[in-house]
CSV table of C-alpha atoms in Angstrom, one decimal:
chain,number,residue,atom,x,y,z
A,457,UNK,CA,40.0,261.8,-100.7
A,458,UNK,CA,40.0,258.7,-98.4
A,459,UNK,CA,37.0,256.6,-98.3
A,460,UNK,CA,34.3,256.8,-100.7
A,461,UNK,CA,31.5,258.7,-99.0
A,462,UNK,CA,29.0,259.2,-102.3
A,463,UNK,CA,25.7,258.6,-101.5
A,464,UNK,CA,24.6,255.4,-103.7
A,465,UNK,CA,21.7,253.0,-103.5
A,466,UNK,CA,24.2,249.9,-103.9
A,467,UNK,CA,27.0,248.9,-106.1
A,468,UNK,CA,26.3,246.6,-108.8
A,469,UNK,CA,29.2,246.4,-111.1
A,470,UNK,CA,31.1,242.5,-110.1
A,471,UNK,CA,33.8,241.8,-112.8
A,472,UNK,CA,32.9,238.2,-112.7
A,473,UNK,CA,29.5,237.7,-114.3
A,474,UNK,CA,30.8,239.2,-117.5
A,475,UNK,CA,28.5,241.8,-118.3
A,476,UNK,CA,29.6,244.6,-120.9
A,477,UNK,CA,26.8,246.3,-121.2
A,478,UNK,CA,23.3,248.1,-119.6
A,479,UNK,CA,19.7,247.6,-121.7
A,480,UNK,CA,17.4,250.7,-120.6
A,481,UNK,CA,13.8,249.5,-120.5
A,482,UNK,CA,10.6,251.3,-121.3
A,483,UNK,CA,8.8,252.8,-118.4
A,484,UNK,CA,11.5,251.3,-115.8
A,485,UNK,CA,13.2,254.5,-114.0
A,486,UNK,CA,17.2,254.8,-114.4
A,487,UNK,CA,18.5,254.9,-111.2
A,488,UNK,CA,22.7,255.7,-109.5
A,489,UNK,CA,23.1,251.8,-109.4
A,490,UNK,CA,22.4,251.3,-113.0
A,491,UNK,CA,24.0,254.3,-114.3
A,492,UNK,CA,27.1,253.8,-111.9
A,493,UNK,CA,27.3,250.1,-112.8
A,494,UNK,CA,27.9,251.0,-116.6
A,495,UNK,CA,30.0,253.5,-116.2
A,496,UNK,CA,32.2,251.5,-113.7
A,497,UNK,CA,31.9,248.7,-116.1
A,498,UNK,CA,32.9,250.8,-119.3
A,499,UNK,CA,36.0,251.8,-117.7
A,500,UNK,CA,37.2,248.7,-116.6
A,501,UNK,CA,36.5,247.0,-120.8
A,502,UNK,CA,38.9,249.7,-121.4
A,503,UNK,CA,41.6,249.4,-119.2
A,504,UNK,CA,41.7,246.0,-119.3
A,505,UNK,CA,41.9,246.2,-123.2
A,506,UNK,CA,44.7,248.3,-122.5
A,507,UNK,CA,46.9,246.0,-120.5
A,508,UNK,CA,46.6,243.5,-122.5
A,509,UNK,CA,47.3,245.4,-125.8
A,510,UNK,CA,50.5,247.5,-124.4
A,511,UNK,CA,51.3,246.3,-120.5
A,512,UNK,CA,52.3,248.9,-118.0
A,513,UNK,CA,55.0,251.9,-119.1
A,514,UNK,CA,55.5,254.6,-121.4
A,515,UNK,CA,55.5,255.0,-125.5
A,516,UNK,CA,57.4,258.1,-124.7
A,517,UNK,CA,59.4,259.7,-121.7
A,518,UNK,CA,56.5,259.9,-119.7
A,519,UNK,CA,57.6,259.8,-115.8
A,520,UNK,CA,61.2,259.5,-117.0
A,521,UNK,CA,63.6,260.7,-113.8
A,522,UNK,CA,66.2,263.0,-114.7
A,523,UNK,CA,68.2,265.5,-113.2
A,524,UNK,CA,66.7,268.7,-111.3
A,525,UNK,CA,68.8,272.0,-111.9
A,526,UNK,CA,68.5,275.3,-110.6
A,527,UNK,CA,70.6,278.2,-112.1
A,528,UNK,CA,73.0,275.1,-113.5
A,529,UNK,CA,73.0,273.6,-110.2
A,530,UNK,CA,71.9,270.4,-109.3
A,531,UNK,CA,69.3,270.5,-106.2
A,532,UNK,CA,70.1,268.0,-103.0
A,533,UNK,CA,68.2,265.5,-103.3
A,534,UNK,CA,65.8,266.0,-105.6
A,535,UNK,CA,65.1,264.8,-109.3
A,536,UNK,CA,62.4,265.9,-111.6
A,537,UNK,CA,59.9,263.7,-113.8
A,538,UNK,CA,59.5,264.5,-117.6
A,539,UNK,CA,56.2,265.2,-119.2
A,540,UNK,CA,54.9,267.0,-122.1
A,541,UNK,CA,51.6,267.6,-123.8
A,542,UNK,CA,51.1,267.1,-127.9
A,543,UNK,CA,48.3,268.8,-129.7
A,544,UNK,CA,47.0,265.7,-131.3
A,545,UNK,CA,47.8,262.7,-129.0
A,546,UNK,CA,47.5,264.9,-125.6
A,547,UNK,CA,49.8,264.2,-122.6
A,548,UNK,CA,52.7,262.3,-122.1
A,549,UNK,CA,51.6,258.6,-120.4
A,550,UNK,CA,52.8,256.5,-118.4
A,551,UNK,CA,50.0,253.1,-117.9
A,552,UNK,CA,50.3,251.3,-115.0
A,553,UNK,CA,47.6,248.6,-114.6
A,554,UNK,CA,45.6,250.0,-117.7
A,555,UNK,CA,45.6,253.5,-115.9
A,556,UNK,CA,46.6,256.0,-117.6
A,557,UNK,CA,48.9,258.3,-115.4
A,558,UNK,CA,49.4,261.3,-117.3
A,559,UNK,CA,51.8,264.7,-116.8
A,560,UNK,CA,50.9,267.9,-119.0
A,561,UNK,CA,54.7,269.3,-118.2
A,562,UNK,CA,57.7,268.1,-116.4
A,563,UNK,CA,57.3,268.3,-112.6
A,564,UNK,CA,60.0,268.4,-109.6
A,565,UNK,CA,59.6,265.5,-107.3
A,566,UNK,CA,59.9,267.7,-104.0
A,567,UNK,CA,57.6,270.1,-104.5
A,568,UNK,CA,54.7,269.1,-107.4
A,569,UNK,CA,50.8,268.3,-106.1
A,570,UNK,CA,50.9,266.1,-109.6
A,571,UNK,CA,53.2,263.4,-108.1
A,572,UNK,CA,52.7,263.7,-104.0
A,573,UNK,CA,50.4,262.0,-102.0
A,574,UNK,CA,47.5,263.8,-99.9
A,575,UNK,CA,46.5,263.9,-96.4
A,576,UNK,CA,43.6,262.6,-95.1
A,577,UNK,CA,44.0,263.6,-92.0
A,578,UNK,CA,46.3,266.0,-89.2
A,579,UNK,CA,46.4,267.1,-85.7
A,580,UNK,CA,49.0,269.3,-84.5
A,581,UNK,CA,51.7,266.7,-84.1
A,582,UNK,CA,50.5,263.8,-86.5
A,583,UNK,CA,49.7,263.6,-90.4
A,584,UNK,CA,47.0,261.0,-91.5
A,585,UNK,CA,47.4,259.5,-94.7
A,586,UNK,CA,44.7,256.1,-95.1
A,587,UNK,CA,46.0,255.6,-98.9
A,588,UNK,CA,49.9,254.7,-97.4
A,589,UNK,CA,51.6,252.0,-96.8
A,590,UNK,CA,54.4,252.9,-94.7
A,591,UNK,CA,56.6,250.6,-92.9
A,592,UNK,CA,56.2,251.2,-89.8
A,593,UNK,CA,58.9,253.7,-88.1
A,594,UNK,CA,61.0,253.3,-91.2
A,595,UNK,CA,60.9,257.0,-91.6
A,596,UNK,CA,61.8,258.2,-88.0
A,597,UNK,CA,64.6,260.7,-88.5
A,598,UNK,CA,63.7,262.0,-92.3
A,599,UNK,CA,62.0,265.3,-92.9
A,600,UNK,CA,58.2,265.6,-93.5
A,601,UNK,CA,57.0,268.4,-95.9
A,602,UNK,CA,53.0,268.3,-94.6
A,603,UNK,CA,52.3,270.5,-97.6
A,604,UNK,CA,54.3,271.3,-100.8
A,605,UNK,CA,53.3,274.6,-101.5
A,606,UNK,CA,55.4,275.6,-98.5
A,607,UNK,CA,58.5,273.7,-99.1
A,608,UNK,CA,60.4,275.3,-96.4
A,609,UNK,CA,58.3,274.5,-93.5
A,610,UNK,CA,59.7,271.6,-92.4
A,611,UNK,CA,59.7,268.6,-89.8
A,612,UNK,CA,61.5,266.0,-88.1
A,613,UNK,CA,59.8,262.7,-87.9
A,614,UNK,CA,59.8,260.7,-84.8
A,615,UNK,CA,57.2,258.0,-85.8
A,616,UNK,CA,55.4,256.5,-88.1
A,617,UNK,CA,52.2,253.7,-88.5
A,618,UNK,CA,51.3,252.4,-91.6
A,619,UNK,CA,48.8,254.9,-92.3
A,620,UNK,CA,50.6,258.2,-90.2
A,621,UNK,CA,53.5,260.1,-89.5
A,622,UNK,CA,54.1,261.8,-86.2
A,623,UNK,CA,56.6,265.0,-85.4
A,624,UNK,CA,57.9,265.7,-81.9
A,625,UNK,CA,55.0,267.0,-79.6
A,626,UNK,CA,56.9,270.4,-79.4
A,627,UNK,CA,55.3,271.1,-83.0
A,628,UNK,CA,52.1,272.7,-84.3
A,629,UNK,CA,51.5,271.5,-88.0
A,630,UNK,CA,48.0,273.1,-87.3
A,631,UNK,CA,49.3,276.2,-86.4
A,632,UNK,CA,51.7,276.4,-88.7
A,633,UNK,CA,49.3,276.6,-91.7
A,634,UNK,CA,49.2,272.9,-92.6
A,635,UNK,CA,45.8,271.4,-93.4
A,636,UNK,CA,44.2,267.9,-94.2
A,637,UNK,CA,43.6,267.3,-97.7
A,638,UNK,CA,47.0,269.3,-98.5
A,639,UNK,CA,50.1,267.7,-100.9
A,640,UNK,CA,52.8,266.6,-98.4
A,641,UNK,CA,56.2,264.8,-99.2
A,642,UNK,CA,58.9,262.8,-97.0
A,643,UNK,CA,61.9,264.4,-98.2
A,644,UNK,CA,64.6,261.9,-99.2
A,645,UNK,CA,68.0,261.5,-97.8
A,646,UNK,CA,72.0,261.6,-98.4
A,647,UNK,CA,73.1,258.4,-98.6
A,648,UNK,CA,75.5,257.1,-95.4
A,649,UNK,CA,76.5,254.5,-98.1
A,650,UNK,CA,76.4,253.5,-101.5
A,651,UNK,CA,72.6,253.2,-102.0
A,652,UNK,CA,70.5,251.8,-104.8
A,653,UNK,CA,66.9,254.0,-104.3
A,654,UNK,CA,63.8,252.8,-106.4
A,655,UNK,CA,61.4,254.9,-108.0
A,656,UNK,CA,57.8,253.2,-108.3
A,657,UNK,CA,54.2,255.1,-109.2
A,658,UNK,CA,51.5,254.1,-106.8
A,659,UNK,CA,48.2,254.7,-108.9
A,660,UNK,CA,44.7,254.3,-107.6
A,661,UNK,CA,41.3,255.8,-108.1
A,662,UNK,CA,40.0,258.7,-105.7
A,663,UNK,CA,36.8,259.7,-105.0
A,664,UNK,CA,36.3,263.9,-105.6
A,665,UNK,CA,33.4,265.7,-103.9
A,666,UNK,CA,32.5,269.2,-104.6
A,667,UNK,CA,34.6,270.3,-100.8
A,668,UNK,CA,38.1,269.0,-102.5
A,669,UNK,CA,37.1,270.5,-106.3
A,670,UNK,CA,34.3,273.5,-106.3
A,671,UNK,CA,33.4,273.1,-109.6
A,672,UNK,CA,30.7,269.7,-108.7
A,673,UNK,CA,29.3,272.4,-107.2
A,674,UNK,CA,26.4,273.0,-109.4
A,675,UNK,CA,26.7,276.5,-110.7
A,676,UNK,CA,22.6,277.3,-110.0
A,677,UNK,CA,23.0,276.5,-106.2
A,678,UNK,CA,26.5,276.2,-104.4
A,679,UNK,CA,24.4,273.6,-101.9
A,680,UNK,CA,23.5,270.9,-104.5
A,681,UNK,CA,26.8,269.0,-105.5
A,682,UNK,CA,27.1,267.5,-109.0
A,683,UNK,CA,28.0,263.6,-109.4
A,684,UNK,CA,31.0,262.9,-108.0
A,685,UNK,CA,34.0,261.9,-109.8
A,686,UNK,CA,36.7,259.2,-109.6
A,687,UNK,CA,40.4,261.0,-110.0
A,688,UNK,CA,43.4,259.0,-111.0
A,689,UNK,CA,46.0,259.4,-108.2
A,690,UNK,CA,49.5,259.0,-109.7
A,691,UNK,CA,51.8,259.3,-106.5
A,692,UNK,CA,55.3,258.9,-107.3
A,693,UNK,CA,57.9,257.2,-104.4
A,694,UNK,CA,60.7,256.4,-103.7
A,695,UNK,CA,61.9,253.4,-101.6
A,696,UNK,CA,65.0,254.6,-100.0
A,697,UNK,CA,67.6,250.8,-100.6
A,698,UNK,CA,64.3,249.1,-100.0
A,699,UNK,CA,62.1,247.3,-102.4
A,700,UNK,CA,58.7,249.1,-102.8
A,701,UNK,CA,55.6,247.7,-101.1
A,702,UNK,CA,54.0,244.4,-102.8
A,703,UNK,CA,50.4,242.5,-102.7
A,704,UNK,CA,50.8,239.0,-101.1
A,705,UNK,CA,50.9,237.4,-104.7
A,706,UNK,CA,52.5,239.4,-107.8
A,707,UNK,CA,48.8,239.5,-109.7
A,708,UNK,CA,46.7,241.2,-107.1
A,709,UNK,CA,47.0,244.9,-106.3
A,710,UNK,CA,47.4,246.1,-103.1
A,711,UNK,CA,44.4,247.2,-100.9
A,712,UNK,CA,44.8,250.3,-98.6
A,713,UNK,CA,42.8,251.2,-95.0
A,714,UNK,CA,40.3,252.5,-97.1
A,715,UNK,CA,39.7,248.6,-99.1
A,716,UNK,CA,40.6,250.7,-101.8
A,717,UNK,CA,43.1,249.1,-104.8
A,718,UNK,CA,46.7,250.3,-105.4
A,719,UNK,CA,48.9,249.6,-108.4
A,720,UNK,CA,52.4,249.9,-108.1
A,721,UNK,CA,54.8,250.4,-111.0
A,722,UNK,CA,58.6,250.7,-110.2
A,723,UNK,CA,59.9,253.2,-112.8
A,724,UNK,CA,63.4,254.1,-112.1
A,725,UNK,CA,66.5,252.7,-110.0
A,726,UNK,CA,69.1,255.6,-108.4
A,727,UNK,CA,72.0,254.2,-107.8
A,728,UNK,CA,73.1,256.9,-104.5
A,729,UNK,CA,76.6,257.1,-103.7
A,730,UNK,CA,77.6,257.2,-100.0
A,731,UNK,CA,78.2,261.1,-98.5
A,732,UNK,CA,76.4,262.4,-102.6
A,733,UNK,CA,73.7,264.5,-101.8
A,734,UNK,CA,73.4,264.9,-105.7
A,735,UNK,CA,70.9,262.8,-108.3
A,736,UNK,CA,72.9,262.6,-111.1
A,737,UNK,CA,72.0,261.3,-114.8
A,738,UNK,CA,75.1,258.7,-114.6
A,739,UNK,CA,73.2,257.2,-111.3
């Protein structure tokens, strides 16, 4: 979550010189920069064989918005993404940059830890979130969810950075049960006008210690934590009659407060209608 913290001799792996692959010498020790470099350089062969070969989006309905119902009715502002899983060619996918955003089952916007972004950081009145890339005070007078496994604890924003999201001083996200590290969501908005929203996946890599998943914990002492892992982030937004944010030039992917790179795939356009607080398959 956030910046990479792994404790590593050096990286090695540079795109550049072209290397594809390690040699392992006799009587030469195999140390993290070595086995990280190939690793790092493995993954990279592969995903850019993959954008070249199919591009970014889906063979199937992967990420595909549709319509949220509960008991046949639709819910305010909200929409759900379609996923699926198939016994012999796994989950539905959705490949943005070569990455290979994936959903097991359909999720709901709102409320799913699959699709939301995480925070890095919270005080009583202020959510930290180093991975954003909020326009600044673009989301006073919205709602913030700081964690969506309590839907219905919500908050009026009065501010926002690039990287945070502030709620009047009056508040206590702290003491409310909120928690760095949690799932949050800025909940969208009815539409004053006749609104054209845009859905876009923001997908990145994240580096997982054993605090955020317990099983790097190694099972024969809870104090010695297994390698670390890289987790494909697959935040889904949406950019309220606003274009989603973009790199300087087209080709380049963004970098966040962390130097870390972002791809950004819009995926769906909502066409809102003024006073509707409805998402509707016709939009």
């Amino acid at each position: 979550m956030g910046s990479s913290t792994a404790n590593i001799s050096r990286r090695l792996y540079e795109e550049r010189k072209r290397f594809v692959q390690t040699v392992l010498q006799m009587g030469v020790p195999l140390v993290d920069a070595d086995y990280n470099d190939a690793q790092e350089s493995f993954y990279t062969q592969i995903r850019r064989s993959v954008q070249a070969a199919l591009g970014d989006g889906a063979l199937g309905d992967a990420f595909k918005v549709v319509e949220l119902r509960r008991g046949g009715a639709l819910v305010p502002n909200g929409f759900a993404l379609k996923g699926g899983f198939h016994p012999r060619t796994g989950p539905e996918r959705l490949w943005v940059a070569g990455h290979g955003a994936a959903l097991f089952e359909d999720v709901e916007w709102l409320s799913s830890p699959e699709v939301s972004p995480v925070s890095t950081g919270l005080t009583e009145c202020e959510l930290f979130d180093s991975a954003a890339f909020y326009e600044p005070d673009a989301l006073v007078g919205r709602t913030l969810v700081p964690d969506v496994a309590h839907p219905d604890r919500t908050y009026e924003i009065v501010g926002n950075t690039r990287n945070s999201i502030k709620v009047a001083e009056t508040n206590h996200l702290v003491g409310d049960g909120a928690r760095a590290g949690a799932h949050y969501r800025v909940a969208l908005t009815t539409p004053a006008a006749d609104r054209v929203d845009i859905v876009y996946v923001d997908a990145y890599l994240d580096e997982i210690d054993g605090r955020e998943d317990p099983d790097l914990l190694h099972t024969f002492s809870t104090k010695i934590e297994a390698m670390r892992r890289l987790r494909l982030v697959q935040a889904v937004f949406v950019a309220e009659g606003t274009a989603p944010p973009l790199p300087p030039h087209p080709a380049d992917p963004l970098v966040d407060a962390d130097g870390i790179e972002h791809f950004i795939l819009p995926i769906a356009e909502i066409r809102r209608e003024a006073g509707n607080p409805h998402i509707e398959a016709r939009m």
